[in-house]
Short mmCIF file of C-alpha atoms in Angstrom, two decimals:
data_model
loop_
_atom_site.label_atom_id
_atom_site.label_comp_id
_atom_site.label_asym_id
_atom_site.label_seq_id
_atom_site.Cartn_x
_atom_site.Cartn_y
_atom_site.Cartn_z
CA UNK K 18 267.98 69.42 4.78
CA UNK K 19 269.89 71.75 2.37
CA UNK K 20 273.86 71.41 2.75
CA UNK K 21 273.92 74.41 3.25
CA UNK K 22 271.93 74.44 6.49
CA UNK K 23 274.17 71.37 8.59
CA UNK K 24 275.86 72.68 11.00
CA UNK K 25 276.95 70.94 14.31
CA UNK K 26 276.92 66.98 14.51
CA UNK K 27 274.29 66.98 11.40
CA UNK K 28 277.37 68.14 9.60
CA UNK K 29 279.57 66.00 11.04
CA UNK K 30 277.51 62.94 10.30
CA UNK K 31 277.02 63.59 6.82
CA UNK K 32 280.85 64.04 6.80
CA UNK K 33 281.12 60.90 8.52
CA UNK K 34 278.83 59.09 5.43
CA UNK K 35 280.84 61.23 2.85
CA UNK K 36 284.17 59.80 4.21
CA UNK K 37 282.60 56.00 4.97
CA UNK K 38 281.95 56.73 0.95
CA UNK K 39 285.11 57.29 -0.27
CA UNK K 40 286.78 54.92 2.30
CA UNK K 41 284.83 52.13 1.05
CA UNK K 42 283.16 51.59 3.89
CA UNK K 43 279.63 51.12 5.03
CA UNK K 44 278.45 53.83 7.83
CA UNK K 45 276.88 52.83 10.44
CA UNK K 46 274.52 54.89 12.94
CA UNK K 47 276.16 52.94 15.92
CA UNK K 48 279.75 53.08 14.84
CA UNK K 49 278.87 57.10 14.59
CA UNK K 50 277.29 57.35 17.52
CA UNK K 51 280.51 55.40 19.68
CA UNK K 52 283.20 57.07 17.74
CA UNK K 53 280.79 60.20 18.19
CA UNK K 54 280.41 60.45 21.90
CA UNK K 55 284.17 59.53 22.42
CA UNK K 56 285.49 62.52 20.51
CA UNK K 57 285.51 60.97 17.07
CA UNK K 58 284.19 62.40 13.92
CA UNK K 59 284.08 65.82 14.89
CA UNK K 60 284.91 67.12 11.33
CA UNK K 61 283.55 70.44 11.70
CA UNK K 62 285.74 71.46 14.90
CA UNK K 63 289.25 69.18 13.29
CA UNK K 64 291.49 72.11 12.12
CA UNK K 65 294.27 69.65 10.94
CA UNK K 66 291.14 68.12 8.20
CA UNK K 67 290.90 71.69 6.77
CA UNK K 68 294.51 71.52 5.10
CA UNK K 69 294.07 68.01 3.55
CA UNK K 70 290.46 68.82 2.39
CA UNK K 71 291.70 72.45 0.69
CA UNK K 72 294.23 70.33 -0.73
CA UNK K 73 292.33 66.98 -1.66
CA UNK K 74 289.49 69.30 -2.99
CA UNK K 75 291.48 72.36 -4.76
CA UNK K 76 289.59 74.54 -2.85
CA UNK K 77 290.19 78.34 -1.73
CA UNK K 78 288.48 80.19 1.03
CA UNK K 79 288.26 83.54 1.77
CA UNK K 80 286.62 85.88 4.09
CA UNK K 81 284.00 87.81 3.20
CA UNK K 82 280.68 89.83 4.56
CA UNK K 83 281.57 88.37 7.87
CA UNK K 84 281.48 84.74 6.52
CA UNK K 85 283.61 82.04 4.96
CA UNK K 86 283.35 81.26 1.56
CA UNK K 87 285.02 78.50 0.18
CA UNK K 88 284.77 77.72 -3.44
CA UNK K 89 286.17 75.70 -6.70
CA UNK K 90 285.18 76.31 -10.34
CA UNK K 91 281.98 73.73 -9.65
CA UNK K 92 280.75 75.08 -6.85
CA UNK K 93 280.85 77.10 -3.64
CA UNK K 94 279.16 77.14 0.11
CA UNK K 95 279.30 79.58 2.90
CA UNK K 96 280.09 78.86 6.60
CA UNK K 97 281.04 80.83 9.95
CA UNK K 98 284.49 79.07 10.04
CA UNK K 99 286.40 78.21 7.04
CA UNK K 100 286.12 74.41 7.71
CA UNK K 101 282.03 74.41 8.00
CA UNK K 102 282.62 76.23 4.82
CA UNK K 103 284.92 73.74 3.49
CA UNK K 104 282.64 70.69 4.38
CA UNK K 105 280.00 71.88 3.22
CA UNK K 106 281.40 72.43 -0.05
CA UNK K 107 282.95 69.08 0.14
CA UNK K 108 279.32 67.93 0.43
CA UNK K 109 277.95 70.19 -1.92
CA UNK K 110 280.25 68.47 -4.89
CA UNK K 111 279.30 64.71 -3.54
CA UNK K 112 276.10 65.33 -4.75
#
């Protein structure tokens, strides 16, 4: 699936393996699945991750045709809310 088509918990989980990434960490389907169903990694829908991702990232967003675009001089990705945006783009530049 194209980055930009996740939306919902497929977004979330390939947020989760991004993060795990970075962390150092090894993901884990169960460890995703607990955290998951108990309110955890729920990065699409966590408005305080959009600050430190804008921030981590140098990203901008910005509102237009009715979407979200956020954006850096390597790339870009649309969402419906400026964090989908935002982790998708996050995504987008993992690759």
């Amino acid at each position: 699936m194209k980055t930009s088509e996740l939306t919902g918990r497929a977004l979330d989980y390939a947020m989760y393996k991004h993060a795990c990434k970075v962390s150092g960490k090894a993901p884990t389907d169960a460890e995703f699945d607990q955290g998951y169903k108990s309110g955890q990694f729920h990065f699409h829908q966590d408005k305080a991750l959009l600050l430190d991702l804008v921030e981590t990232y140098k990203i901008n967003t910005q509102y237009l045709a009715q979407e979200w675009l956020a954006s850096t001089t390597k790339a870009s990705a649309w969402g419906e809310t400026p964090l989908i945006a935002v982790c998708r783009l996050v995504l987008a530049l993992s690759y």
